[in-house]
Structure formats: structure tokens, C-alpha cells
Amino acid sequence: MLSQIVSALIVMVVGVFAAAAYFYLTNRVLDLALPDKGDVVAASRNLRIRAMIRPWLFLGPAILLLTIYLVYPVIATLILSLYGRDAQEFVGVSNYIWAVNDAGFRQSIFNNILWLAIVPAACTFFGLVIAVMTDRLMWGNFAKSLVFMPMAISFVGASVIWKFIYDYRGEGQIQIGILNAIVQYFGGQPEVWLAIPFWNNIFLMIILIWIQTGFAMVILSAALRGIPEETIEAAVIDGASGWQIFWKIMVPQIWGTIATVWTTITILVLKVFDIVLTMTNGQWNTEVLANLMFGWMFQGGGDSGRSAAIAVVLMLAVTPIMIWNIRRANEEMKGR
Amino acid sequence: MSIGKSLARIGLPRLIVNITVLFVVALWVMPTLGIFVSSFRDKDQLAVSGWWTAFSSSERNEAGRLAGLDKMKQEGPLYVISGNVLDGKGGTVKAFGTKAVAPRAYKPDAEADLGDGIKLTINSDGSYRYTSTAPFTEDNTSRRIYLAVATPPVFTLTNYKNVLTGEGIGQSFVNSLTVAIPATVIPILVAAFAAYALSWMSFKGRTLLLAAVVGLIVVPLQMSLIPLLRLYNDVGTFLGVPSKTYAGIWLAHTAFGLPLAIYLLRNYIVGLPKEIIESARVDGAGDFEIFTKIVLPLSFPALASFAIFQFLWVWNDLLVAMVFLGTEKDKLVLTGALNALLGSRGGNWEILSASAFVSILVPLLVFFSLQRYLVRGLLAGSVKGG
């Protein structure tokens, strides 16, 4: 066991050393191969060529890794989605036709839309409300820190935590899940929450909302602090109520941040996988695309065609946000 | 000062805000607290009572029998059977009864008259005295009794001991560290060089490359899995090595973390004061020196932010680990082990809660000690979708 950690540490050191060595040596070789010596013409030509090559030395490892692990796979997945289960025969769009007619896929699309409609909105709303409420509290930072804490917990860990909350014991027994205990305390019937179709989706979403509200809160809280005091003071002098100040003065000024938070959580929601896998594994109509895709990757020996087709659908869903992000980043860069 | 006055001083709206926030915080902390408290509870208590009752004695109902005819003794005019109903199991008798319909009919430490000259005393500690004026017969010995037994709260580290050794969580902890440490450190240097090139060196295609990096941040991992799995298998077969290795997952995590890393670091490095870098250039420093001697030390806050991000991401990841490291028991990382336990030990909350807490312990420590950097990173890179 200890030797495993030691070897990990060694790898870390070797990895960092190798990376450092790569950058140092390639830069050195470049300087030696194209020196500043000789006549003025040659020296300035060398300088120019060095300035042309050096950025690519700096970027080389990153570009190589990104190409192998992200760019190539995206293209390969697109192609694989047009092939059969073993990637041997070309089947055209029949994987997509299968998907459209498959009950599991349709269920996943429906559920994903449900997740998209609820989770980003709920996280942003709760995040904003908590950010506003904690803003002027003496113990506001402490409160925020505790709401933010679930961000550090893995989806699997959160699933265990919430499965305990949803735990079910037969009727009349002592409930050790707090939700059923509360229900029973008020005279209700204990329920197997995760097996109630449709509503069980909501119970899964609550987990993600619990994790992500802190993220929304932190970002929105920073944005709220950035609002110029004068605008609020002016509104107060004009006799605006707290409610009006919030909706008409504060929210419009942080609109951009709200959009960022919303899209970030949207992307996360599209990729939600761990929660569904560990809580229900898609049973009782809780399947989502990412888990369906994972299932087709391995079950029954795996079907790379269908699995790839589902991944492509996910990619398509992300694409609008991707384009929006790139546009926004480009505008920001022009400002610099 | 009256309540009304002090209320007026604080202001009712402020009070409402305080109480609401208190409620929200309680709601947010409660789930984690439940697992935390449960992981220290005695296995048997955990199974029969809610964790919110952990600090009070828990009461359970039991059925037992008094001893048989062979234990009968004669004391003067009385025939006596005595013993202990708790059999040394611990706890306190709160009530007892002799009929299933009235299991709490009698209080302990007092004589209960069962009729026909038969009396039963059960003390709180479980010892009992069963007396009769006439000799006992087969019919009224080995009598069935019902007990309400309260046990004091028991807290123990046994659950942790069990999961760390017996359930393989210890091994998984080591595996998680093995995956997370190199996968956090290696991308930093690669990303930092790239970020410097993208901010302070001019070359053709810079804007395009930056746009590509921003775009790659949100590409779903799912798009990468199938081709990479095939690639790993091919490379493994070609080189004659296993396809699921730590080296493989380090590289995968490194690459998947790079877009965000480059974006975050670039945003920071591009904002460094231009004068410092220009004057270093004038003094004849090359890009390599500028980067290592000026940019890297100045970028420490951004590097720390990213390192925390990446560490939490890698430590908490399940998908990449399942695909690139596999699901064999000795290779499971903590998230994978937890997922497996949810399947095999679904109802054993003493195991699940302790395992879950082991798995979230390190991220929580990182979170609470380095929250500042985490927040800064979030604010700088909120384009990333997890």
C-alpha cells in the first residue's frame, strides 16, 4: 500500500521533471540551433524564426494531449455512431433511428429536459436568495461556507448521503431515513421515494441542487458585491422598496453573471451520470442520457454504435452553449 | 429588557432574515451530519433508530422468557425463580408485561401481581424475582415476557475499522491518492506554458486556438470515452501491457483538465502588469526566462486555484476511473468502492456511512482549508461545466 503511494509520488516528481526538462531542453536547442551570431541579416532572420517556433514549443504538449484526448475522440465518436455494435459495418443513421424509437432513449430525453428545466433554475434561484440574505449578516460568511460545502463532496458520496435520507422501512417500523420519519411523525405513510415514477426524478434532482446551489451562491454573491453602491442609494432616495431594489436595480445589473451560472449548471446537468447510476441506475423511469450511454457502452458486451449515437446527442445539446461561450470569450479578449 | 424592546432594536426583518438563514444552513448541513453521526454509532442501534436520536437512549421492544422449572428454589413459604432477563446484554428495563397486547403493563423495580399468588419483580438492571405461594408447574414457568429496554447511546470507531480493512476502503483510499496526486500536479506545468504562450507571445492562429480551448471546456466526457477505450486497448495489445493502468488514467485526467487549466491560467497571466514583462524583455530576457522567473511565481494564486479544482475533480470522479482504471476490486478508487458497496451492502448503513465519510474527508479538509483559492478559481473560470 505504502509502496503504491511512494510510486505515485515518484511518478509525480518524474512527470513534473520530464515536463520541465522538455520545456527547458527544447528551448535550449532552439536557441543553439538558431543563434544570434553571424551577420546582421542572418541574426535577425534567426530571431524571427525563433519567435515563430517558440510558441509552438510552449504549446506542444498541451496541443498533443488535447488532440488525442478530446479532438480526435469527438470526430471518432461521430464516425462510430454511424457504424454497428462492433464498429465493423457501416449502418448509416440506423443507430439514430433506433434511438428515436427506443423507449429508454425517449424516457432519457424526457428526463433530461426535466432536469434542465428544474435544476439550473432552482440552483440559481436559491443561490441568489441565499447570497442576498447572507450579504449583510454578521455570520454571513460562515453560513455561506456551510451552504458551499457540498461542492467538495463527490456525486457518489452525496448519493450515499441522500439515500440515507430517503431510506425506507416497512410500514409500522421505526424509520431511520429522516424523510420517512418526518412523514410518519405527521401520520403519513412511509414511501419508497426512489420508486415513485416521475417524482423520483425530483428526488434525484434535489441531490444536485443541494450540491450546486453553493456554486451559484458564491458567484452571484461576488457579482452582488460588485454592484455600485450609488445605484442602490439612488433607488433608496427615490423611495423604492426592498423588493423593487432587488428586481429592478440589482438583478438587471448581474444579469450576465446569472446567465453564466445558469449555463454552467446546464452543462453539468446534461452530463449528470453518477447520481443516477448510484441511486437507481435508471430504474423506475429515472434514466438519463449519460447513464444510458454508459450502459450501452458495456452491457451485453457493449454496443459502440448506439452508445456513440447517444453521446453525439449529448454533444449536440451542449453545442449552443459552447458557441455562446466562445463568442463571449472572444468579446472579452478584444477588450484586452 | 423586554422581548418586544429587544426585537425592536434588532428589527423584525433582520430577525426574520437571521432565522431563515439559520434554517437554510441547517437544511444544508443536516444530510452530511446524518452520515457523520451515523458512522460513529453502534451497528445495532443504527439499524433500529434514527440518527437524530443518537444522543438520547434508544428504546427497543424485546420478547423473552423467564427461566424454567429447574431453576425453582424454595425460600420459606415462597417458591422463587430468579435470574436476569437482559442476559448481560446491557441496557435498562423501562417497562415490562406478560401479554403481547399489553407489553408495557408494569413498571420496573416494583412488584407486579399476576394473580393466583404469583408475583413478578423485574428491576431496571434486568434482574428478576418470580415468586409463587404454591409450587410452580410446567404451565407457569418459562413464562413469556415483553420488555421495553433502553440502551444508552454507544459511539464507536468499529465501523471505521471494519470498512478500512474488511471492505477494502483502505486500499481504495490509497488508490484514490495514487490517481489524484499526479493527475493534479502534471497538468499544471503543461497548462501554464500553454497559457503563457496564449497571453504573451504573438503567433498566427492564437485567437483560433483560444477559441478552441474555450470550446473544449464544455465537451462532454462521454464523447471521448468510446474512442479512447478502443485506443487504450489497441495500445495495450500493441505494447503487450494491460490497457487499464495508472499511467493511463493520469494522462486522461491531465488531458481532460487541460482546457479549464489553460483558460483559468491564461485569464490570470494575461492580466499581469505589462510593464514588468516588457522591461524584462528590454533587459534581454527570453520568453523561457520570463516565464520561469517572473510569470510562474506571480501566478501562484491561479495555480493554487486550479490545483484545488483539479484535485477535487479527480478525487470525486467516478466515470473516468471506471472506464480507464476498471472495476476490479483492488483497483477501485473511493468513489468506485462506494458505488460497489451501494450495490452489495445497500442496507448496511454502518458500512455505507463510514465509507462515505472516509471518501469525503479529504475533499472536506481541502475545502475548508483552501476555500479562498477555490472561490477565486470559480470566479475566474465559471465557464466550466464540471
XYZ file of C-alpha atoms in Angstrom:
722
model
C 0.000 0.000 0.000
C 2.656 2.457 1.045
C 4.756 1.494 -1.938
C 1.838 2.439 -4.157
C 1.751 5.973 -2.786
C 5.506 6.235 -2.983
C 5.388 5.205 -6.620
C 2.639 7.763 -7.239
C 4.820 10.441 -5.690
C 7.771 9.296 -7.765
C 5.634 9.457 -10.894
C 4.551 12.932 -9.926
C 8.118 14.085 -9.483
C 9.274 12.332 -12.640
C 6.314 13.722 -14.577
C 6.952 17.278 -13.468
C 10.665 16.865 -14.036
C 10.094 15.426 -17.514
C 7.745 18.266 -18.416
C 10.219 20.815 -17.105
C 13.043 19.072 -18.931
C 11.057 19.059 -22.154
C 10.434 22.807 -21.977
C 13.980 23.605 -20.927
C 15.711 21.381 -23.464
C 13.566 22.277 -26.471
C 14.041 25.977 -25.743
C 17.765 25.464 -25.349
C 18.008 23.504 -28.578
C 16.109 26.234 -30.381
C 18.484 28.906 -29.076
C 21.529 26.866 -30.038
C 20.263 25.857 -33.480
C 19.384 29.400 -34.461
C 21.926 31.583 -32.675
C 22.167 35.335 -32.611
C 25.576 35.105 -34.247
C 26.739 35.813 -37.783
C 25.944 38.883 -39.788
C 23.053 41.182 -39.017
C 20.821 39.682 -41.698
C 21.298 36.111 -40.512
C 20.912 37.071 -36.864
C 17.685 38.911 -37.408
C 16.375 36.078 -39.576
C 17.201 33.614 -36.803
C 15.464 35.844 -34.281
C 12.358 35.919 -36.438
C 12.263 32.157 -36.951
C 12.831 31.534 -33.244
C 9.920 33.831 -32.413
C 7.817 31.811 -34.858
C 8.736 28.412 -33.473
C 8.875 29.089 -29.743
C 5.138 29.480 -29.116
C 4.610 26.010 -30.539
C 7.221 24.561 -28.212
C 5.325 26.081 -25.315
C 2.007 24.855 -26.640
C 3.192 21.486 -27.960
C 2.378 19.130 -25.054
C -0.965 20.788 -24.412
C -1.998 20.599 -28.062
C -0.855 16.984 -28.291
C -2.871 15.941 -25.244
C -5.948 17.906 -26.268
C -5.830 16.406 -29.733
C -5.512 12.810 -28.563
C -7.971 13.011 -25.692
C -10.603 15.457 -26.909
C -10.426 16.454 -30.566
C -9.769 13.038 -32.086
C -12.371 11.269 -29.894
C -15.085 13.752 -30.822
C -14.528 13.038 -34.502
C -14.153 9.308 -33.908
C -17.369 9.178 -31.896
C -19.217 10.946 -34.694
C -17.963 8.286 -37.114
C -18.550 5.370 -34.729
C -22.167 6.412 -34.323
C -22.652 5.510 -37.989
C -21.269 2.008 -37.501
C -22.662 -1.167 -35.953
C -22.147 -2.558 -32.478
C -18.577 -3.735 -33.138
C -17.658 -0.732 -35.281
C -17.201 -3.096 -38.223
C -20.017 -2.435 -40.676
C -21.360 0.912 -41.793
C -25.015 1.245 -40.852
C -25.756 4.852 -41.750
C -28.142 6.604 -39.423
C -29.822 3.451 -38.170
C -28.394 3.928 -34.667
C -30.181 7.269 -34.541
C -33.376 5.736 -35.912
C -33.099 3.056 -33.229
C -32.664 5.746 -30.612
C -35.706 7.733 -31.676
C -37.860 4.604 -31.427
C -36.311 3.270 -28.236
C -38.429 3.665 -25.112
C -35.364 4.027 -22.875
C -33.935 6.774 -25.042
C -37.205 8.659 -25.120
C -37.511 8.361 -21.377
C -33.969 9.715 -21.042
C -34.696 12.687 -23.292
C -37.821 13.456 -21.289
C -35.958 13.178 -18.002
C -33.020 15.235 -19.253
C -35.416 18.003 -20.274
C -36.986 17.793 -16.844
C -33.563 18.081 -15.202
C -32.697 21.011 -17.466
C -35.928 22.793 -16.636
C -35.648 22.421 -12.895
C -32.065 22.129 -11.650
C -30.400 25.240 -13.163
C -33.406 27.379 -12.251
C -33.600 26.066 -8.702
C -29.840 26.399 -8.083
C -29.715 29.927 -9.468
C -32.824 30.986 -7.546
C -31.737 29.535 -4.199
C -28.162 30.705 -4.783
C -29.340 34.256 -5.418
C -31.720 34.319 -2.463
C -29.106 32.965 -0.064
C -26.484 35.348 -1.441
C -28.763 38.340 -0.860
C -29.814 37.203 2.599
C -26.319 36.428 3.873
C -24.815 39.587 2.396
C -25.279 41.810 5.448
C -25.291 39.171 8.167
C -22.560 39.106 10.758
C -22.189 35.363 10.358
C -22.940 35.528 6.619
C -19.559 34.164 5.532
C -19.841 31.258 7.904
C -23.341 30.469 6.630
C -22.189 30.686 3.038
C -19.273 28.422 3.725
C -21.611 25.724 5.036
C -24.008 26.003 2.088
C -20.997 25.881 -0.222
C -19.576 22.757 1.436
C -21.432 20.106 -0.599
C -19.429 21.321 -3.638
C -16.500 19.402 -2.215
C -18.445 16.165 -1.912
C -18.454 13.701 -4.773
C -21.700 12.850 -6.509
C -21.332 9.298 -5.246
C -20.769 10.472 -1.686
C -23.771 12.770 -1.999
C -25.797 9.846 -3.301
C -24.984 7.787 -0.213
C -25.855 10.751 1.992
C -29.221 11.220 0.324
C -30.025 7.545 0.017
C -29.866 7.536 3.791
C -32.373 10.385 3.882
C -34.727 8.546 1.512
C -34.284 5.218 3.322
C -37.457 3.169 3.653
C -38.502 0.655 6.293
C -41.789 -1.213 6.153
C -44.888 0.431 7.478
C -45.135 0.482 11.266
C -41.391 0.013 11.734
C -39.138 2.707 13.090
C -37.924 4.734 10.120
C -34.213 5.535 10.105
C -34.470 7.696 6.965
C -35.314 11.186 8.121
C -37.794 11.900 5.336
C -39.964 8.889 6.121
C -39.546 9.537 9.839
C -40.989 13.028 9.366
C -43.795 11.707 7.193
C -44.629 9.052 9.753
C -44.428 11.549 12.599
C -47.170 13.592 10.956
C -49.259 10.483 10.477
C -48.446 9.784 6.822
C -47.496 6.531 5.144
C -43.792 5.857 4.593
C -42.908 5.683 0.910
C -40.202 4.104 -1.220
C -39.345 7.537 -2.579
C -36.967 6.401 -5.286
C -39.513 4.052 -6.824
C -42.305 6.553 -7.415
C -42.134 7.280 -11.152
C -41.825 10.907 -12.159
C -41.428 12.198 -8.619
C -38.310 10.105 -8.093
C -36.647 12.302 -10.738
C -37.276 15.250 -8.458
C -35.746 13.396 -5.520
C -32.614 12.785 -7.576
C -32.534 16.411 -8.694
C -32.625 17.593 -5.095
C -29.197 15.998 -4.661
C -27.697 18.035 -7.477
C -29.460 21.180 -6.285
C -28.012 20.566 -2.838
C -24.528 20.305 -4.351
C -24.713 23.166 -6.846
C -26.597 25.908 -5.002
C -23.393 26.818 -3.197
C -21.651 27.346 -6.515
C -24.418 29.667 -7.739
C -24.403 31.463 -4.408
C -20.656 32.135 -4.414
C -20.602 33.531 -7.943
C -23.760 35.600 -7.541
C -22.620 36.873 -4.177
C -19.435 38.219 -5.761
C -21.492 39.827 -8.503
C -23.810 41.459 -5.962
C -20.828 42.958 -4.175
C -19.736 44.418 -7.495
C -22.904 46.467 -7.885
C -22.079 50.172 -7.389
C -23.473 51.412 -4.087
C -24.672 54.645 -5.718
C -27.264 52.886 -7.846
C -28.843 51.359 -4.760
C -28.592 54.558 -2.738
C -30.247 56.485 -5.559
C -33.088 53.993 -5.606
C -33.493 54.267 -1.844
C -33.678 58.068 -2.093
C -36.287 57.722 -4.825
C -38.339 55.705 -2.363
C -38.009 52.252 -3.900
C -38.983 49.284 -1.708
C -36.584 46.472 -0.953
C -38.411 44.250 -3.394
C -38.160 46.835 -6.170
C -34.491 47.413 -5.465
C -33.842 43.696 -5.757
C -35.724 43.135 -9.004
C -35.253 46.454 -10.791
C -31.806 47.562 -9.661
C -29.804 44.533 -8.533
C -30.937 41.700 -10.798
C -30.565 43.628 -14.095
C -27.007 44.573 -13.157
C -25.933 40.997 -12.550
C -27.853 39.551 -15.474
C -24.645 38.446 -17.220
C -23.495 36.533 -14.150
C -26.877 34.872 -13.765
C -26.610 33.701 -17.369
C -23.121 32.317 -16.734
C -24.253 30.421 -13.660
C -27.282 29.106 -15.475
C -25.336 27.814 -18.477
C -22.598 26.301 -16.322
C -25.124 24.300 -14.336
C -26.972 23.428 -17.533
C -23.864 21.745 -18.911
C -23.329 19.912 -15.658
C -26.926 18.702 -15.712
C -26.606 17.387 -19.245
C -23.687 15.254 -18.155
C -25.270 14.062 -14.914
C -24.347 10.444 -14.520
C -23.029 9.423 -11.120
C -26.186 10.343 -9.229
C -28.490 8.315 -11.428
C -26.094 5.371 -11.631
C -25.689 5.076 -7.883
C -29.221 5.935 -6.780
C -31.400 3.995 -9.207
C -29.255 3.015 -12.203
C -32.087 4.298 -14.368
C -34.751 2.081 -12.861
C -38.292 3.322 -12.190
C -38.155 5.703 -15.163
C -35.203 7.749 -13.967
C -32.860 7.044 -16.890
C -30.846 9.949 -18.303
C -28.714 10.161 -21.447
C -25.301 9.969 -19.794
C -26.203 6.857 -17.833
C -27.939 5.282 -20.823
C -24.802 5.881 -22.862
C -22.634 4.296 -20.167
C -24.974 1.321 -20.044
C -24.770 0.709 -23.787
C -21.001 1.007 -23.626
C -20.675 -2.120 -21.516
C -23.883 -4.095 -21.176
C -24.085 -7.285 -23.196
C -20.553 -6.849 -24.469
C -21.225 -3.238 -25.405
C -22.656 -1.575 -28.476
C -20.282 1.165 -29.562
C -22.624 2.381 -32.314
C -25.639 3.033 -30.118
C -23.503 4.325 -27.296
C -21.743 6.746 -29.643
C -25.065 7.918 -31.073
C -26.283 8.802 -27.573
C -23.014 10.647 -26.880
C -23.485 12.636 -30.091
C -26.960 13.664 -28.944
C -25.382 14.939 -25.716
C -22.767 16.799 -27.728
C -25.460 18.435 -29.856
C -27.254 19.595 -26.737
C -24.061 21.207 -25.434
C -23.123 22.854 -28.730
C -25.259 26.028 -28.457
C -23.743 26.809 -25.089
C -20.299 26.068 -26.440
C -20.770 28.566 -29.268
C -22.155 31.159 -26.863
C -19.166 30.686 -24.550
C -16.688 31.051 -27.406
C -18.384 34.237 -28.610
C -18.382 35.733 -25.169
C -14.748 34.794 -24.563
C -13.803 36.363 -27.901
C -15.521 39.611 -26.964
C -13.756 39.654 -23.627
C -10.419 39.103 -25.320
C -10.981 42.037 -27.646
C -11.295 44.179 -24.561
C -7.791 43.241 -23.530
C -35.210 44.478 28.554
C -38.468 43.027 27.339
C -38.573 40.767 24.310
C -40.583 43.374 22.460
C -37.980 46.047 23.025
C -35.017 43.933 22.050
C -36.957 42.785 18.995
C -37.490 46.386 18.020
C -33.805 47.063 18.469
C -32.751 44.211 16.181
C -35.591 44.911 13.807
C -38.135 42.319 12.821
C -36.952 41.999 9.204
C -33.402 41.317 10.365
C -34.662 38.722 12.766
C -36.611 37.002 10.016
C -33.541 37.031 7.791
C -31.419 35.564 10.569
C -33.891 32.808 11.272
C -34.373 31.995 7.604
C -30.643 31.751 7.023
C -30.301 29.595 10.112
C -32.986 27.306 8.740
C -31.337 27.126 5.308
C -27.937 26.363 6.812
C -29.464 23.648 8.998
C -31.160 22.168 5.945
C -27.884 22.158 4.031
C -25.763 20.689 6.802
C -28.276 18.119 8.012
C -27.688 15.471 5.291
C -23.935 15.359 5.864
C -24.397 15.467 9.609
C -26.664 12.427 9.394
C -23.995 10.343 7.732
C -21.311 11.689 10.029
C -23.187 10.869 13.242
C -24.311 7.502 11.919
C -20.806 6.423 11.042
C -19.869 6.515 14.740
C -22.969 4.742 16.018
C -23.233 1.197 17.159
C -24.353 -1.036 14.312
C -27.378 -2.439 16.164
C -28.613 0.934 17.328
C -28.131 2.416 13.894
C -30.403 -0.205 12.394
C -33.326 0.446 14.724
C -33.328 4.178 15.423
C -32.889 7.412 13.528
C -29.540 9.176 13.791
C -31.275 12.241 15.269
C -31.957 10.149 18.356
C -28.314 9.103 18.618
C -27.592 11.186 21.689
C -30.580 10.013 23.705
C -31.096 6.465 24.907
C -32.808 4.339 22.348
C -35.639 2.116 23.401
C -36.312 -1.226 21.828
C -39.021 -3.765 22.462
C -37.953 -7.283 23.197
C -39.607 -10.552 23.974
C -38.012 -13.094 26.302
C -38.708 -15.955 28.633
C -38.244 -16.420 32.319
C -36.281 -19.469 33.417
C -37.811 -22.923 33.588
C -38.865 -25.210 36.397
C -35.323 -26.432 37.025
C -34.344 -23.021 38.454
C -37.069 -23.148 41.109
C -35.927 -22.678 44.706
C -37.805 -22.599 47.936
C -37.368 -19.635 50.263
C -39.509 -20.121 53.374
C -43.107 -20.166 52.269
C -42.331 -18.894 48.766
C -41.225 -20.663 45.621
C -38.777 -18.447 43.740
C -37.282 -18.360 40.263
C -34.706 -15.634 39.673
C -32.255 -14.586 37.017
C -31.663 -11.758 34.591
C -33.853 -11.027 31.590
C -31.191 -8.984 29.836
C -28.597 -11.774 29.967
C -25.827 -9.225 30.318
C -26.758 -7.510 27.031
C -26.751 -4.119 28.732
C -29.457 -1.516 28.885
C -32.187 -0.549 31.280
C -35.637 -2.064 31.579
C -38.195 0.724 31.207
C -41.348 -1.374 31.363
C -42.474 -4.972 31.036
C -45.555 -7.017 30.518
C -46.715 -10.594 30.317
C -49.167 -10.296 27.465
C -48.423 -9.302 23.885
C -51.384 -6.932 23.921
C -50.007 -5.075 26.945
C -46.214 -5.240 26.672
C -45.696 -2.201 28.921
C -48.202 -3.077 31.642
C -45.807 -2.883 34.616
C -43.062 -0.576 35.788
C -39.686 -1.995 36.821
C -38.427 -2.151 40.418
C -41.939 -2.745 41.723
C -43.782 -5.964 42.384
C -46.335 -6.900 39.741
C -49.202 -9.042 40.904
C -50.016 -11.607 38.253
C -52.820 -13.248 40.218
C -53.099 -16.670 41.885
C -50.420 -15.661 44.394
C -47.845 -15.247 41.626
C -45.769 -12.110 41.614
C -43.018 -10.840 39.354
C -40.466 -8.140 40.022
C -38.158 -7.044 37.255
C -35.549 -4.493 38.213
C -34.154 -1.821 35.893
C -30.919 -3.753 35.580
C -32.807 -6.802 34.283
C -32.595 -8.994 37.375
C -35.917 -10.505 38.260
C -37.647 -12.395 41.038
C -40.601 -14.568 40.136
C -42.434 -15.832 43.197
C -45.382 -18.016 43.927
C -47.076 -19.210 47.085
C -47.670 -22.622 45.523
C -45.010 -24.649 43.705
C -44.534 -23.647 40.057
C -45.745 -26.052 37.418
C -44.796 -26.577 33.776
C -47.654 -24.259 32.842
C -46.460 -21.136 34.573
C -42.693 -21.415 34.201
C -40.639 -20.464 31.150
C -43.121 -17.650 31.051
C -43.120 -15.329 28.066
C -42.453 -11.688 28.938
C -42.277 -8.486 26.951
C -39.715 -5.814 27.711
C -39.079 -2.239 26.751
C -35.325 -1.876 27.038
C -33.495 1.430 26.834
C -29.873 1.372 25.802
C -27.580 4.331 26.346
C -26.038 5.816 23.213
C -22.962 3.898 22.132
C -20.364 5.559 19.945
C -17.622 3.515 18.446
C -14.866 3.526 15.864
C -15.607 -0.094 14.954
C -17.379 0.887 11.741
C -14.290 2.704 10.519
C -12.063 -0.168 11.482
C -14.312 -2.551 9.596
C -14.555 -0.601 6.377
C -10.879 0.330 6.251
C -9.726 -3.252 6.495
C -12.657 -5.542 5.764
C -14.414 -3.674 2.977
C -11.339 -2.559 1.051
C -11.895 1.137 1.703
C -8.329 1.453 2.964
C -6.976 0.096 -0.304
C -9.325 2.364 -2.244
C -8.132 5.363 -0.275
C -4.593 4.596 -1.355
C -5.784 4.101 -4.937
C -7.548 7.449 -4.891
C -4.385 9.156 -3.674
C -2.372 7.328 -6.313
C -4.686 8.631 -9.007
C -5.208 12.131 -7.670
C -1.721 13.364 -6.800
C -0.021 13.016 -10.197
C -3.245 13.868 -12.028
C -3.326 17.167 -10.175
C 0.294 18.195 -10.483
C 1.198 17.116 -14.025
C -1.344 19.265 -15.895
C -0.274 22.442 -14.115
C 3.071 22.839 -15.823
C 1.751 21.849 -19.240
C -1.129 24.293 -18.918
C 0.998 27.110 -17.556
C 3.373 27.073 -20.523
C 0.446 26.991 -22.937
C -1.306 29.795 -21.077
C 1.818 31.947 -21.224
C 2.140 31.392 -24.961
C -1.502 32.296 -25.427
C -1.174 35.519 -23.469
C 2.283 36.995 -24.117
C 3.556 35.538 -27.381
C 2.204 36.569 -30.731
C 1.764 33.987 -33.439
C -0.674 33.088 -36.157
C -3.798 31.287 -35.025
C -3.677 32.436 -31.422
C -7.276 33.614 -31.352
C -8.428 30.434 -33.015
C -6.544 28.279 -30.534
C -8.015 30.166 -27.609
C -11.496 29.764 -29.010
C -10.825 26.039 -29.374
C -9.719 25.802 -25.743
C -12.848 27.610 -24.567
C -14.947 25.294 -26.713
C -13.251 22.159 -25.414
C -14.063 23.098 -21.814
C -17.654 22.020 -22.238
C -17.207 18.956 -24.454
C -18.975 16.102 -22.622
C -16.590 13.421 -21.417
C -18.994 10.921 -22.927
C -17.777 11.958 -26.376
C -14.267 10.825 -25.525
C -14.889 7.522 -23.802
C -15.518 5.057 -26.611
C -12.672 6.012 -28.950
C -10.233 6.318 -26.059
C -11.217 2.954 -24.653
C -10.543 1.413 -28.048
C -7.302 3.331 -28.385
C -6.144 2.169 -24.947
C -6.969 -1.432 -25.815
C -5.068 -1.175 -29.095
C -2.044 0.436 -27.471
C -2.164 -2.140 -24.685
C -2.234 -5.020 -27.152
C 0.478 -3.444 -29.293
C 2.854 -2.895 -26.393
C 1.806 -6.073 -24.604
C 0.805 -4.222 -21.424
C -2.532 -4.052 -19.619
C -4.781 -1.353 -21.049
C -6.026 -0.170 -17.661
C -3.112 1.343 -15.805
C -2.461 4.256 -13.504
C -0.378 5.883 -16.222
C -3.403 5.738 -18.498
C -5.707 7.434 -16.054
C -3.122 10.091 -15.153
C -2.860 11.089 -18.789
C -6.636 11.021 -19.223
C -7.246 13.250 -16.212
C -4.415 15.536 -17.292
C -5.915 15.989 -20.731
C -9.486 16.408 -19.506
C -8.366 19.048 -17.027
C -6.258 20.977 -19.531
C -8.891 23.169 -21.221
C -10.062 24.653 -17.947
C -6.491 24.901 -16.679
C -5.311 26.784 -19.751
C -8.341 29.066 -19.679
C -8.023 29.847 -15.971
C -4.273 30.425 -16.067
C -4.449 32.423 -19.271
C -7.046 34.757 -17.761
C -4.716 35.334 -14.865
C -1.424 35.559 -16.735
C -2.778 37.967 -19.359
C -3.710 40.315 -16.530
C -0.168 40.528 -15.127
C 1.318 44.028 -15.431
C 2.614 44.592 -18.916
C 5.471 46.814 -17.704
C 7.167 44.016 -15.783
C 7.260 41.692 -18.755
C 8.238 44.396 -21.259
C 11.081 45.640 -19.120
C 12.374 42.103 -18.691
C 12.301 41.769 -22.483
C 14.242 45.012 -22.849
C 16.816 43.651 -20.412
C 17.335 40.778 -22.823
C 15.413 38.025 -21.075
C 13.973 35.370 -23.370
C 10.448 34.016 -23.088
C 11.663 30.968 -21.179
C 13.340 33.095 -18.509
C 10.403 35.487 -18.304
C 8.066 32.568 -17.802
C 10.056 30.697 -15.182
C 11.455 33.697 -13.293
C 8.562 36.169 -13.430
C 5.278 34.713 -14.612
C 5.298 31.418 -12.730
C 5.987 32.901 -9.268
C 3.466 35.704 -9.820
C 0.800 33.240 -10.890
C 0.840 31.256 -7.677
C -2.751 32.136 -6.667
C -4.099 30.979 -10.020
C -2.007 27.810 -9.928
C -3.326 27.046 -6.455
C -6.904 27.650 -7.562
C -6.568 25.267 -10.428
C -4.765 22.660 -8.336
C -7.645 22.598 -5.839
C -10.176 22.370 -8.623
C -8.401 19.565 -10.351
C -7.774 17.673 -7.131
C -11.431 17.807 -6.119
C -12.473 16.870 -9.622
C -10.145 13.882 -9.842
C -10.813 12.687 -6.301
C -14.577 12.877 -6.791
C -14.649 11.439 -10.282
C -16.327 8.114 -10.913
C -16.748 7.929 -14.667
C -13.124 8.297 -15.773
C -11.959 5.902 -13.072
C -14.499 3.259 -14.049
C -13.592 3.448 -17.706
C -9.825 3.860 -17.566
C -8.931 2.015 -14.382
C -11.612 -0.644 -14.418
C -13.861 -2.045 -11.728
C -11.722 -4.829 -10.280
C -11.813 -4.722 -6.514
C -8.152 -3.935 -5.899
C -8.175 -1.071 -8.403
C -11.303 0.702 -7.221
C -10.933 4.317 -6.185
C -13.087 5.543 -3.303
C -15.991 6.635 -5.460
C -15.955 3.298 -7.257
C -15.759 1.372 -3.989
C -18.666 3.373 -2.614
C -20.682 2.654 -5.722
C -19.936 -1.062 -5.375
C -20.905 -1.022 -1.694
C -24.208 0.662 -2.519
C -24.928 -2.380 -4.639
C -23.695 -5.114 -2.320
C -24.302 -3.567 1.113
C -27.386 -1.500 0.296
C -28.942 -1.680 3.762
C -25.828 -1.796 5.945
C -25.730 1.821 6.897
C -22.897 1.371 9.391
C -20.680 0.337 6.478
C -22.029 2.840 3.968
C -21.887 5.817 6.309
C -18.342 5.150 7.457
C -17.165 4.501 3.886
C -18.872 7.642 2.627
C -17.265 9.691 5.327
C -13.818 8.337 4.574
C -14.344 9.284 0.947
C -15.480 12.851 1.646
C -12.982 13.531 4.409
C -10.089 14.612 2.211
C -12.163 16.897 -0.056
C -13.733 18.497 3.014
C -10.329 19.156 4.539
C -9.121 20.659 1.288
C -12.313 22.672 1.021
C -12.226 24.194 4.464
C -8.514 24.927 4.492
C -8.237 26.333 0.966
C -11.698 27.762 0.355
C -10.265 31.155 -0.548
C -8.435 29.793 -3.572
C -11.386 27.667 -4.586
C -13.705 30.678 -4.666
C -11.169 32.665 -6.638
C -10.866 29.865 -9.158
C -14.618 29.573 -9.501
C -14.962 33.275 -10.147
C -12.269 33.189 -12.796
C -13.407 30.089 -14.617
C -17.140 29.841 -14.301
C -17.464 28.778 -17.919
C -16.575 25.239 -16.943
C -19.397 22.824 -16.501
C -17.849 20.316 -14.151
